[in-house]
Structures are given as C-alpha cells and as structure tokens.
Coordinates of C-alpha atoms in Angstrom, one line a residue:
M214 CA -20.6 -41.2 6.5
T215 CA -19.3 -39.3 3.5
T216 CA -15.8 -39.0 2.1
P217 CA -14.0 -35.6 1.9
V218 CA -14.6 -33.6 -1.2
V219 CA -11.0 -32.7 -2.3
I220 CA -9.8 -30.9 -5.4
T221 CA -6.0 -30.8 -5.7
G222 CA -4.5 -27.8 -3.9
L223 CA -7.6 -26.7 -2.0
V224 CA -9.8 -27.8 0.9
F225 CA -13.5 -27.8 1.7
A226 CA -14.1 -29.3 5.1
T227 CA -16.6 -32.2 5.0
P228 CA -17.3 -35.3 7.0
A229 CA -14.6 -37.9 6.3
A230 CA -14.0 -41.6 6.9
S231 CA -11.4 -42.7 4.3
A232 CA -7.8 -43.6 4.8
A233 CA -5.3 -40.7 4.7
P234 CA -3.7 -40.3 1.4
A235 CA 0.1 -40.6 1.0
L236 CA 2.2 -37.5 1.0
S237 CA 4.6 -37.0 -1.9
G238 CA 6.4 -34.3 -3.9
R239 CA 8.5 -31.3 -3.0
T240 CA 7.8 -29.3 0.2
V241 CA 5.8 -26.1 -0.5
E242 CA 4.1 -23.5 1.6
Y243 CA 0.3 -23.2 2.2
N244 CA -1.9 -20.6 3.8
V245 CA -4.5 -22.2 6.1
L246 CA -7.4 -20.2 7.5
A247 CA -9.4 -21.2 10.6
K248 CA -13.2 -21.3 10.5
D249 CA -15.0 -18.6 12.3
G250 CA -15.0 -19.5 16.0
A251 CA -12.4 -22.2 15.6
S252 CA -9.2 -21.9 17.7
L253 CA -5.9 -21.5 15.9
G254 CA -4.6 -24.2 18.2
A255 CA -7.0 -26.7 16.6
V256 CA -5.9 -25.7 13.1
E257 CA -2.2 -26.0 14.1
A258 CA -3.0 -29.5 15.4
A259 CA -4.7 -30.3 12.2
V260 CA -1.7 -29.2 10.1
R261 CA 0.6 -31.4 12.1
A262 CA -1.8 -34.3 11.9
A263 CA -1.9 -33.9 8.2
G264 CA 1.9 -34.1 7.9
G265 CA 2.6 -30.4 7.8
T266 CA 4.8 -28.0 9.8
V267 CA 3.5 -24.7 11.1
V268 CA 5.8 -21.9 10.0
R269 CA 3.9 -18.8 11.2
S270 CA 0.6 -18.2 12.9
N271 CA -1.6 -15.1 13.3
R272 CA -4.1 -15.7 16.0
A273 CA -5.9 -12.4 15.5
A274 CA -6.9 -13.3 11.9
G275 CA -6.9 -17.1 12.3
L276 CA -4.3 -17.5 9.5
L277 CA -1.2 -19.6 9.5
T278 CA 1.5 -20.5 7.0
A279 CA 2.5 -24.2 6.8
K280 CA 5.0 -26.3 5.0
A281 CA 4.0 -29.7 3.6
P282 CA 4.6 -32.0 0.7
Q283 CA 3.0 -30.9 -2.5
N284 CA 0.6 -33.8 -2.9
G285 CA -1.8 -35.3 -0.3
F286 CA -1.6 -32.6 2.4
T287 CA -4.8 -30.7 1.5
A288 CA -6.7 -34.0 1.3
R289 CA -5.6 -34.9 4.8
L290 CA -6.3 -31.3 6.0
A291 CA -9.9 -31.5 4.7
R292 CA -10.8 -33.9 7.5
S293 CA -10.5 -31.1 10.1
A294 CA -13.7 -29.3 11.1
A295 CA -11.5 -26.4 12.3
V296 CA -10.2 -25.5 8.8
D297 CA -12.1 -23.1 6.6
V298 CA -9.9 -23.2 3.5
A299 CA -6.3 -23.8 2.5
A300 CA -4.4 -22.9 -0.6
P301 CA -0.8 -22.7 -1.8
A302 CA 0.9 -19.6 -0.3
K303 CA 3.3 -19.2 -3.2
V304 CA 2.6 -20.5 -6.6
I305 CA 5.1 -23.1 -7.7
G306 CA 6.7 -22.1 -11.0
R307 CA 9.0 -19.5 -12.6
A308 CA 9.3 -16.3 -10.6
P309 CA 10.1 -12.8 -12.0
T310 CA 13.8 -12.4 -12.9
A311 CA 13.7 -8.6 -12.2
R312 CA 12.6 -6.7 -9.2
K313 CA 9.3 -5.0 -9.6
A314 CA 7.7 -1.9 -8.1
P315 CA 4.9 -2.4 -5.6
R316 CA 1.8 -3.6 -7.4
A317 CA -0.2 -0.4 -6.7
D318 CA 2.4 1.4 -8.9
V319 CA 2.2 -0.4 -12.1
V320 CA 1.9 2.8 -14.1
E321 CA 4.0 5.1 -11.9
K322 CA 7.2 4.6 -14.0
E323 CA 7.2 7.0 -16.9
N324 CA 9.9 7.1 -19.6
R325 CA 11.4 10.3 -18.3
Q326 CA 14.9 10.1 -19.8
G327 CA 15.7 13.6 -21.1
A328 CA 12.8 15.2 -19.2
A329 CA 13.4 18.0 -17.0
A330 CA -1.4 12.0 30.7
S331 CA -4.6 13.8 30.0
T332 CA -7.4 13.4 27.6
K333 CA -6.1 16.6 25.9
A334 CA -3.1 16.9 23.6
A335 CA -0.2 18.9 24.8
P336 CA 0.2 22.4 23.4
A337 CA 0.6 21.9 19.6
A338 CA 4.1 22.0 18.3
T339 CA 4.7 24.0 15.2
A340 CA 7.3 23.7 12.4
G341 CA 8.9 25.6 9.6
M342 CA 9.6 24.7 6.0
D343 CA 12.7 22.9 4.6
P344 CA 15.0 23.9 1.7
L345 CA 13.3 21.8 -1.0
D346 CA 9.7 22.3 0.1
G347 CA 9.3 24.9 -2.6
Q348 CA 9.1 22.0 -5.1
L349 CA 6.4 20.2 -3.1
W350 CA 3.3 21.5 -4.8
G351 CA 1.4 18.8 -3.0
L352 CA 2.4 20.1 0.4
T353 CA 0.9 23.5 -0.6
A354 CA -2.1 21.9 -2.2
V355 CA -3.2 20.3 1.0
R356 CA -2.1 23.5 2.9
S357 CA 0.4 21.8 5.2
N358 CA 2.4 25.0 4.9
L359 CA -0.4 26.7 6.9
S360 CA -1.4 23.8 9.2
R361 CA 2.0 23.5 10.7
T362 CA 1.8 27.0 12.1
K363 CA -0.9 25.7 14.3
Q364 CA -0.4 21.9 14.5
A365 CA 2.6 20.1 13.0
G366 CA 1.8 16.8 14.7
D367 CA 2.3 15.2 18.1
R368 CA 5.1 12.7 18.7
R369 CA 2.7 10.4 20.5
V370 CA 0.8 9.9 17.3
K371 CA 2.1 6.8 15.6
I372 CA 1.8 6.3 11.8
G373 CA 2.4 2.9 10.4
V374 CA 3.8 2.6 6.9
I375 CA 2.9 -0.9 5.5
D376 CA 5.2 -0.9 2.5
T377 CA 8.6 -2.0 1.3
G378 CA 10.4 -0.5 4.4
I379 CA 11.7 2.8 5.6
D380 CA 15.3 3.9 5.2
G381 CA 16.4 4.6 8.8
S382 CA 19.7 6.2 7.6
H383 CA 17.9 8.9 5.6
P384 CA 18.4 12.2 7.5
D385 CA 14.8 13.3 6.9
L386 CA 13.3 10.0 8.1
A387 CA 15.6 9.0 11.0
P388 CA 14.5 11.7 13.4
N389 CA 10.9 10.5 13.4
L390 CA 11.3 6.8 13.0
D391 CA 10.5 4.6 16.0
R392 CA 12.9 1.7 15.5
E393 CA 11.8 -0.1 18.6
L394 CA 8.2 -0.4 17.4
S395 CA 9.1 -1.1 13.7
R396 CA 8.8 -4.6 12.4
N397 CA 9.7 -6.4 9.2
F398 CA 7.2 -9.3 8.5
T399 CA 8.9 -10.4 5.3
I400 CA 11.6 -13.0 4.7
D401 CA 13.7 -12.4 1.6
I402 CA 13.1 -15.0 -1.1
P403 CA 16.4 -15.1 -3.1
F404 CA 15.1 -17.8 -5.5
D405 CA 12.0 -19.8 -5.9
E406 CA 11.6 -23.6 -5.8
L407 CA 12.8 -23.8 -9.4
G408 CA 15.9 -21.7 -8.9
Q409 CA 14.5 -18.5 -10.5
E410 CA 15.4 -15.2 -8.9
V411 CA 12.7 -13.4 -6.9
D412 CA 14.3 -10.9 -4.4
G413 CA 17.8 -11.7 -5.3
P414 CA 20.8 -12.4 -3.0
C415 CA 20.2 -11.7 0.7
E416 CA 22.0 -8.6 2.0
F417 CA 21.7 -9.7 5.6
R418 CA 22.4 -12.9 7.5
G419 CA 19.2 -15.0 7.8
C420 CA 17.6 -13.3 4.8
V421 CA 15.7 -10.9 7.0
D422 CA 16.3 -7.2 6.5
P423 CA 16.5 -4.9 9.5
A424 CA 13.3 -3.0 10.4
D425 CA 14.9 0.3 9.3
W426 CA 15.9 -0.9 5.8
D427 CA 14.3 -0.3 2.4
D428 CA 15.5 -1.9 -0.8
G429 CA 12.4 -0.8 -2.8
A430 CA 12.6 2.9 -2.1
H431 CA 8.8 3.1 -2.4
G432 CA 8.2 2.9 1.4
S433 CA 10.7 5.6 2.1
H434 CA 9.1 7.9 -0.5
V435 CA 5.7 7.3 1.1
A436 CA 7.1 7.9 4.6
G437 CA 8.7 11.2 3.6
T438 CA 5.5 12.6 2.3
I439 CA 3.7 11.7 5.5
A440 CA 6.3 12.8 8.1
A441 CA 9.7 13.8 6.8
A442 CA 11.2 15.9 9.6
A443 CA 11.2 19.7 9.4
N444 CA 14.9 19.9 10.2
G445 CA 16.3 22.4 7.9
L446 CA 17.4 19.7 5.4
G447 CA 15.7 18.5 2.2
V448 CA 12.0 18.2 2.4
S449 CA 9.4 18.0 5.2
G450 CA 6.2 15.9 5.4
V451 CA 2.5 16.9 5.8
A452 CA 2.8 16.1 9.5
P453 CA 6.5 16.6 10.3
N454 CA 6.3 16.1 14.0
V455 CA 4.5 12.7 14.3
T456 CA 6.2 9.3 14.8
L457 CA 6.8 6.9 11.9
V458 CA 6.7 3.2 12.4
N459 CA 7.9 0.8 9.7
I460 CA 5.5 -2.2 9.4
R461 CA 7.0 -3.9 6.4
A462 CA 4.9 -6.3 4.4
G463 CA 6.5 -5.9 0.9
Q464 CA 9.2 -8.1 -0.6
D465 CA 12.3 -6.5 -2.1
S466 CA 10.8 -7.5 -5.4
G467 CA 7.7 -5.5 -4.7
F468 CA 5.3 -8.4 -4.0
F469 CA 2.9 -8.2 -1.1
F470 CA 2.0 -11.7 -0.1
L471 CA -0.9 -12.6 2.2
Q472 CA 0.8 -13.7 5.5
P473 CA 3.1 -10.6 5.9
T474 CA 0.2 -8.3 5.0
V475 CA -2.1 -9.8 7.5
D476 CA 0.6 -9.9 10.1
A477 CA 1.3 -6.2 9.5
L478 CA -2.3 -5.2 9.9
T479 CA -2.9 -7.1 13.1
Y480 CA 0.4 -5.8 14.5
A481 CA -0.7 -2.3 13.9
G482 CA -3.7 -2.9 16.1
D483 CA -1.7 -4.6 18.8
A484 CA 1.1 -1.9 18.8
G485 CA -1.2 1.1 19.2
I486 CA -0.7 2.5 15.8
D487 CA -3.1 5.4 15.1
V488 CA -3.1 5.5 11.2
V489 CA -1.7 3.1 8.6
N490 CA -0.9 3.9 5.0
M491 CA -1.4 1.1 2.4
S492 CA -0.3 1.7 -1.2
F493 CA -0.4 -1.8 -2.7
F494 CA -2.6 -4.7 -3.5
V495 CA -2.2 -8.2 -2.1
D496 CA -0.5 -10.4 -4.7
P497 CA -1.0 -12.3 -6.8
W498 CA -4.6 -11.2 -7.6
L499 CA -5.5 -7.6 -8.6
Y500 CA -9.1 -8.7 -8.0
N501 CA -10.0 -11.6 -5.7
C502 CA -13.1 -13.3 -7.1
Q503 CA -15.3 -15.8 -5.4
S504 CA -15.9 -18.0 -8.4
N505 CA -14.6 -16.5 -11.6
P506 CA -15.1 -19.1 -14.4
A507 CA -11.7 -18.2 -15.8
D508 CA -10.0 -19.4 -12.7
T509 CA -9.2 -23.0 -11.7
P510 CA -10.9 -24.4 -8.5
E511 CA -7.5 -24.0 -6.8
Q512 CA -7.2 -20.4 -7.8
Q513 CA -10.8 -19.7 -6.7
A514 CA -10.0 -21.1 -3.2
E515 CA -6.9 -19.0 -3.0
Q516 CA -8.8 -15.8 -3.7
R517 CA -11.5 -16.6 -1.2
L518 CA -8.9 -17.2 1.4
I519 CA -7.2 -13.9 0.7
T520 CA -10.5 -12.1 0.9
R521 CA -11.5 -13.6 4.2
A522 CA -8.1 -13.2 5.8
V523 CA -7.5 -9.6 4.8
S524 CA -11.0 -8.7 5.8
R525 CA -10.5 -10.2 9.2
A526 CA -7.2 -8.4 9.6
M527 CA -8.7 -5.0 8.6
N528 CA -11.6 -5.5 11.0
Y529 CA -9.2 -6.3 13.7
A530 CA -7.1 -3.2 13.1
F531 CA -10.3 -1.1 13.1
R532 CA -11.5 -2.5 16.3
H533 CA -8.1 -1.6 17.8
G534 CA -8.4 2.0 16.8
V535 CA -6.4 2.0 13.5
T536 CA -7.4 4.4 10.7
Q537 CA -6.7 2.7 7.4
V538 CA -5.8 5.0 4.5
V539 CA -5.5 3.2 1.1
S540 CA -4.4 4.2 -2.4
L541 CA -7.3 3.8 -4.9
G542 CA -5.0 2.1 -7.4
N543 CA -3.4 2.9 -10.8
Q544 CA -5.5 0.9 -13.2
H545 CA -7.4 3.9 -14.6
T546 CA -10.7 2.1 -14.0
D547 CA -14.0 2.8 -12.3
L548 CA -13.8 0.5 -9.3
G549 CA -17.6 0.1 -9.5
N550 CA -17.3 -1.1 -13.1
P551 CA -13.9 -2.6 -13.4
Q552 CA -12.1 -3.2 -16.7
P553 CA -10.9 -6.7 -17.6
D554 CA -8.1 -7.9 -15.4
A555 CA -5.1 -8.7 -17.7
T556 CA -2.5 -8.9 -14.9
S557 CA -3.6 -11.7 -12.6
P558 CA -2.1 -13.7 -11.3
D559 CA 1.0 -11.6 -11.4
Y560 CA 3.2 -14.3 -9.7
P561 CA 4.9 -16.3 -11.0
D562 CA 5.8 -14.2 -14.1
G563 CA 4.0 -15.1 -17.3
T564 CA 1.0 -16.8 -15.7
A565 CA -1.6 -14.1 -16.1
H566 CA -4.8 -15.2 -17.7
D567 CA -5.0 -14.7 -21.5
P568 CA -7.5 -13.6 -22.5
A569 CA -8.0 -11.2 -19.5
R570 CA -10.5 -12.1 -16.9
T571 CA -13.9 -10.4 -17.0
I572 CA -14.4 -9.0 -13.5
D573 CA -17.8 -9.2 -11.8
N574 CA -18.1 -6.2 -9.5
A575 CA -20.5 -8.0 -7.2
T576 CA -18.2 -11.0 -6.4
C577 CA -14.6 -9.6 -7.0
L578 CA -12.7 -7.4 -4.6
S579 CA -9.3 -5.6 -4.9
L580 CA -7.7 -5.6 -1.5
P581 CA -7.1 -3.8 0.6
I582 CA -8.9 -0.9 -1.2
E583 CA -12.2 -2.7 -1.2
G584 CA -11.8 -4.2 2.3
P585 CA -13.7 -3.0 5.4
H586 CA -12.9 0.4 6.8
A587 CA -10.6 1.4 3.9
I588 CA -10.4 5.2 3.2
G589 CA -9.8 5.3 -0.5
V590 CA -7.7 8.1 -2.0
A591 CA -7.6 9.1 -5.7
A592 CA -4.9 11.1 -7.3
Y593 CA -4.7 14.4 -9.2
G594 CA -2.0 16.4 -10.8
P595 CA -0.6 19.9 -10.2
S596 CA -3.4 21.5 -12.4
Q597 CA -5.9 19.7 -10.1
K598 CA -7.0 17.5 -13.1
K599 CA -7.6 13.8 -12.3
A600 CA -4.4 12.0 -13.1
D601 CA -4.8 9.7 -16.1
Y602 CA -3.7 6.6 -14.2
S603 CA -5.9 7.1 -11.1
N604 CA -8.8 4.8 -10.4
Y605 CA -12.1 6.5 -9.7
G606 CA -15.8 6.0 -9.2
L607 CA -18.4 6.6 -6.5
E608 CA -18.2 3.1 -5.0
Q609 CA -14.7 3.2 -3.3
I610 CA -13.5 6.7 -3.3
N611 CA -13.5 8.8 -0.2
V612 CA -11.1 11.7 -0.8
S613 CA -8.5 12.8 -3.3
A614 CA -4.9 14.2 -2.9
P615 CA -1.9 15.2 -4.9
G616 CA -0.4 12.1 -6.6
G617 CA 1.6 13.7 -9.3
W618 CA 1.0 13.5 -13.1
F619 CA 4.0 13.7 -15.4
R620 CA 1.8 14.4 -18.4
D621 CA -0.1 17.3 -16.8
Y622 CA -0.3 20.7 -18.6
F623 CA -0.5 19.3 -22.2
G624 CA 0.4 22.1 -24.7
T625 CA 2.6 24.0 -22.3
P626 CA 6.3 23.8 -21.4
Q627 CA 5.3 22.1 -18.2
F628 CA 4.1 19.0 -20.0
R629 CA 6.1 15.9 -19.3
T630 CA 8.3 17.5 -16.6
N631 CA 9.5 15.9 -13.4
E632 CA 8.2 18.8 -11.3
N633 CA 4.6 17.6 -12.1
M634 CA 5.3 14.7 -9.8
I635 CA 5.9 14.2 -6.1
L636 CA 9.4 14.7 -4.6
S637 CA 10.3 12.7 -1.5
A638 CA 13.0 10.7 0.3
Y639 CA 15.2 8.4 -1.8
P640 CA 17.5 5.8 -0.1
R641 CA 21.1 6.4 -1.2
H642 CA 21.9 2.8 -1.6
V643 CA 19.0 2.3 -3.9
G644 CA 20.0 5.3 -6.0
V645 CA 23.5 3.8 -6.4
A646 CA 22.0 0.5 -7.4
E647 CA 19.8 2.1 -10.0
G648 CA 22.6 4.2 -11.4
N649 CA 21.3 7.6 -10.3
I650 CA 23.9 8.2 -7.7
D651 CA 27.6 7.3 -8.0
A652 CA 29.8 5.7 -5.4
D653 CA 31.0 9.2 -4.2
G654 CA 27.5 10.4 -3.6
N655 CA 27.2 12.5 -6.7
I656 CA 24.1 12.5 -8.9
T657 CA 24.8 10.9 -12.2
E658 CA 23.7 12.2 -15.6
Q659 CA 20.9 9.7 -15.6
G660 CA 19.8 10.8 -12.1
V661 CA 19.8 14.5 -13.2
A662 CA 17.5 13.6 -16.1
L663 CA 15.1 11.9 -13.7
G664 CA 15.2 14.8 -11.3
V665 CA 17.1 13.1 -8.5
Q666 CA 18.2 15.7 -6.0
K667 CA 20.7 16.0 -3.1
D668 CA 20.6 18.4 -0.2
C669 CA 23.2 18.7 2.5
R670 CA 23.6 20.3 5.9
G671 CA 27.3 20.1 6.7
D672 CA 28.5 16.6 6.1
V673 CA 24.9 15.1 6.3
C674 CA 23.2 14.7 2.9
G675 CA 19.8 13.4 1.9
Y676 CA 18.7 12.3 -1.6
Y677 CA 15.2 12.7 -3.1
Q678 CA 13.4 11.5 -6.2
F679 CA 10.2 12.2 -8.1
L680 CA 7.4 9.6 -8.3
Q681 CA 3.7 9.6 -9.3
G682 CA 0.8 7.4 -8.5
T683 CA -2.1 7.0 -6.1
S684 CA 0.7 5.7 -3.8
M685 CA 1.8 9.3 -3.6
A686 CA -1.7 10.6 -3.0
S687 CA -2.6 8.4 0.0
P688 CA 0.4 9.6 2.1
H689 CA -0.9 13.1 1.8
A690 CA -4.2 11.9 3.3
T691 CA -2.4 9.9 5.9
G692 CA -0.5 12.9 6.9
V693 CA -3.7 14.9 7.3
S694 CA -5.2 12.1 9.3
A695 CA -2.1 12.2 11.6
L696 CA -2.7 15.9 12.2
I697 CA -6.4 15.2 13.0
V698 CA -5.4 12.7 15.7
S699 CA -2.8 15.1 17.0
Q700 CA -5.3 17.9 17.2
Y701 CA -8.4 16.1 18.5
G702 CA -7.3 12.7 19.8
R703 CA -7.2 11.6 23.4
F704 CA -3.8 11.2 25.1
A705 CA -3.1 9.0 28.1
R706 CA 0.1 7.3 29.4
G707 CA 2.1 8.7 26.4
D708 CA -0.2 7.3 23.8
A709 CA -2.8 8.8 21.4
S710 CA -6.1 7.4 20.4
M711 CA -9.0 8.5 18.2
N712 CA -11.9 6.5 16.8
P713 CA -11.2 5.7 13.1
D714 CA -14.7 6.7 12.2
A715 CA -14.2 10.1 13.8
V716 CA -10.9 10.6 11.9
Q717 CA -12.7 9.8 8.7
R718 CA -15.5 12.2 9.4
V719 CA -13.1 15.1 9.9
L720 CA -11.0 14.1 6.9
E721 CA -14.0 14.0 4.6
G722 CA -15.8 16.9 6.2
T723 CA -13.0 19.4 5.9
A724 CA -11.9 18.3 2.4
F725 CA -11.8 21.1 -0.2
K726 CA -14.7 20.5 -2.7
I727 CA -13.7 20.0 -6.3
P728 CA -16.4 19.6 -8.9
C729 CA -16.6 17.2 -11.9
P730 CA -15.0 18.7 -15.0
V731 CA -17.2 20.1 -17.7
P732 CA -17.9 18.1 -19.8
P733 CA -17.7 15.2 -17.3
T734 CA -16.1 12.8 -19.7
V735 CA -12.3 13.3 -20.0
D736 CA -10.0 11.5 -22.5
Y737 CA -6.2 11.5 -22.4
L738 CA -5.5 11.0 -26.1
D739 CA -3.5 14.2 -26.4
E740 CA -1.4 13.1 -23.5
G741 CA -0.6 9.9 -25.4
R742 CA -3.0 7.5 -23.6
D743 CA -5.4 5.2 -25.4
A744 CA -9.2 5.1 -25.1
S745 CA -9.1 2.8 -22.1
F746 CA -8.0 5.8 -20.0
T747 CA -11.1 7.8 -20.9
A748 CA -13.1 8.4 -17.7
T749 CA -16.5 9.9 -16.8
C750 CA -17.0 11.8 -13.6
T751 CA -20.4 11.3 -11.9
G752 CA -21.8 12.9 -8.8
T753 CA -22.0 16.3 -7.3
L754 CA -19.8 19.0 -5.9
Q755 CA -20.3 17.5 -2.5
F756 CA -19.2 14.0 -3.6
N757 CA -18.1 12.7 -7.0
G758 CA -16.2 9.9 -8.6
F759 CA -13.0 11.9 -9.4
Y760 CA -12.4 13.7 -6.1
G761 CA -14.7 12.0 -3.6
H762 CA -15.6 14.4 -0.8
G763 CA -12.8 16.6 -2.1
S764 CA -9.1 17.1 -1.7
V765 CA -7.7 16.6 1.8
D766 CA -7.0 19.9 3.5
A767 CA -4.7 20.0 6.5
W768 CA -5.4 23.6 7.5
A769 CA -9.1 23.1 7.5
A770 CA -8.7 19.8 9.4
V771 CA -6.9 21.4 12.3
T772 CA -8.9 24.6 12.4
R773 CA -12.5 23.4 11.6
G774 CA -12.4 19.7 12.4
R775 CA -14.3 19.9 15.6
D776 CA -17.4 20.8 13.6
F777 CA -17.5 17.2 12.5
L778 CA -17.0 15.5 15.9

C-alpha cells in the first residue's frame, strides 16, 4: 500500500496506510468537495473522522464548509476516497480594513466630486413611467418604455438577485420583493482570526442580516434596474411588474466567498427562480487557474475547488430552469486573451501576486462569467460607445446593454457628468453612512455633487444614486429576460417556467445589432485612460466582441420573440 500524498493545506485522495497525524493550531475553515458520484454523507463522515466539524453542507453541489485545526486535518482527510479536494475557505491573515465594492465593480467608482393555471400567461399587465425615468437613458435604450405598453412583467416570474442584498424598506423595491422566498446565505465577519476588521461590527443579533437588508447598496441598485415598481415614485425598472427575490451571497465588505455563492445558485434552482443576475466574481481569485506556476500548490488546489464547485452549482441551476445572466467584468480585457492578473488573491488585503500572474486562457477561468450556461453582458455608454472599463471579446460575450460611462462624450459639456451613468435605488441608511444623506433625510453637499437624488410621494421618500459598470449592464439584460419569460413562459400552479436556452435564443435573436466601430481599434487616451484600455473589436454586425449579438431590446423581445422559439 502507498501512503497519502499530502501538501500542507490541500488534499489529493490516494491509498493510505499510515498513522493519522496529530491535529494542532488554531481552528480555521475549509471547503471540502465530494468526488463525482460520492455521497455528501460520506464526505461529512470523513470530515468528522479527520477531527473536523461540519458547518454547512450543500448536497446539490457536493460542497461543505468545515472547521478544523490548522495543521493535520487535510492529511487525515486525504485518506477518504469520497473527497475530491479540500482547501482553506478563508485565507488566514490580515483582512481589509475598509469595506469594498463587489469585485465586479473595481473600476465603477470614479472621482466625481464637483461633477454634475394554464400553459399560457395571463393577459399581460402594462405599466406607466415614473417621475425620474426621464433620467434613465438606459431604460429608453433597451426600449422598456415601449415594451411596458404590451408586457410589463408577470408577478409569477421570479428574478433572483445574487448580490449584497436588497433594501426591503425602499419604496421602489418593497412592492415587488418576495420576502418569504428571499434568503441571506452570508454570515457577517466582523473581524478575521487576527483581529483585523472585515465586515465591521454586526448590526443584528447573531451577525446574520435579515433577507431584506443591504449594507453594500450594490444589490439594491441592481434590483432597481431590473424591477423597481412603476408606482408613481422615483424610478421604474425594465420589468416593473415581476417579482424580486433577494438571494444574498455577498458580504457587507463586498467579498463573494465560495460557499454562499454555491448555496445561492442551488437555492435558485430549488426555489423555482426563473432568472438570476450575477454581477461579481468569486473571491479571492479573479481567474481560477488549474496550475499557474505563480501559485503555491495550496493556491492551485483552492482554485480547482472553486472551479469545480461553481460549475456544478451553475449546471444544477440550469437543469432546474434558471437563466443565468452575468456581467462581463470591468477589467477592460479581452476575456479570450486576458491581461495579467494583478489583483489575485484579493483576500486578505496585500497578498496579491507581485509581479502579476500571467493568465493562460486555456486553463484559467473567471467565475461565474466563464462558467457553464452564463449569458455574458458587456457595457456601453449613452453614446453607444463601448465603455472603457468593460471586458469584451468573442469568447464570452453574448449581448450588451447600458452600463453607464462617466467619461463618455469627450470634448462636449456632457463629458464626465453623472447623467452618463445609471440611476437606480439607493438605501437611505447607506447614504447616511457614506455622508451623502444627513440624519434628517436631506441630501448633503457631497451627495448633490455625486448626483444623489430624492423623490417623495406624500411622506414616503426614496433615494437614488448613479453608478457605472457591467454590473449595471447585466440587470438591463436580466429585466429583458424577465419580460421574455413573462411573455412566452409556461404558467401552472402559480409559477412560471421557461427553458433557459429558449430565453437566451430570444434575448440574442431580438437584440439590436450594433457594428464594430471604424476603425475597429479604440483607445481611451483622451478620456484619461492608459494604453491598457485600448481595445480592438473583431467580428461582424451579427456578432462581435464589443456588443455580442447586439444590445438587448425589450420591445423587440416581447413583440418578435416567438420567431426564435
């Protein structure tokens, strides 16, 4: 017999016959992935036999989180034939001392201070426009202003927002939020093992936020673009009559760790969610590489585990009828020929590789955008030019949508103005914490400079902020996907359903075609960007690397979509 092959911090299952090593060190968390075909019960038993404690399990993906001593646990776990791979769930070390935006939005923050019972659906419900909708150029660009006169969405269509949360107190989100179905799969992490702040002090007992809470503001902004209610207040969404479901996977600090992300995806399948929006990447790796020479063996194992677990979860969601719309990312790179990765790992702070990792496109994946069944969405600005930050390339793009671009319209008075971005819902408590709203609910001077807005109907007021990014583009596509399910889906026992491939065919087939620019290579030097932002569009009018099959078109989707079914 042979002894286990063990490298500190990771596991490769091999025949074993040696004595179990001693356990020592502080207690830490591990992700453990079952082999294909192995029962999760067998993995749970292996964890306990190795001296660990099971914290959470996801049977659909074969993934569990365990706590165990830092030393010796993986060597013991290697003896189990049921275990595929195990790796630390959270890196031990110094965590960020400040809260961060979701990882998909690294470049969204601009320095803007001083800037200005049947198989048929019920008869389609229509909707009007709201007071601030005149500022939503994205709503007009995807022709939601027209589509809502025919189809504004069906309440039975459920849209999952996998993000930092949804503010259930916001008057534009509350009417469409299904609190009963909503879930929060995260646990706040006030401080890490070394006492460094991660999410900060817990606001709620037990350090678990309610399922209608959003401390990051990002998820509420996304939700508003998808389905803010057309209720005569503030803004309305692309599909203002569908149901929103908060499926939270993002920490207050903006990190999206593996177990909550996988739990959110498989829950979407189990809960009958029709479409999910994902505007993030799974931390701590922008690209998960199989065997990048810059990574330690432990880091390589962690990335292989993330790739396998997320892929399983996305396949599970797809098999259960979930259409998965994903932002293409804000690294201004061709995803078929990625630039060096200077950000990974992004947790704990200060541990990114230096020099940056060279990324082999054949063996490295950014997830979930490069996972199975992802519908990738690129971003353009109000002039319809590709936004400088947006990723691109023929390999992963499917469609494009308005994402906002603060630096659009160079050489005109519209350059570097808030109105070039996307306006959507803003939780009041976050605005107060960020200094944009005062304790009395008034917008501060700082908030005015950033374009924060307030709209009231009687004593009820909502707040709104401008953001930009592919995170703002994908919810436009998610909203159109919701309208497609509303118009063409099957309805039985109060639920909607539509094959995700059929949703994708309609979304792509009805998209408004946008050609590559002439010349096809675009630099952003005038806008203040360096040469790394220069991008070349390849492809044809029918499909190209900047716009994919074109910009999503809500009106065409609800009027001509049957041609693609």
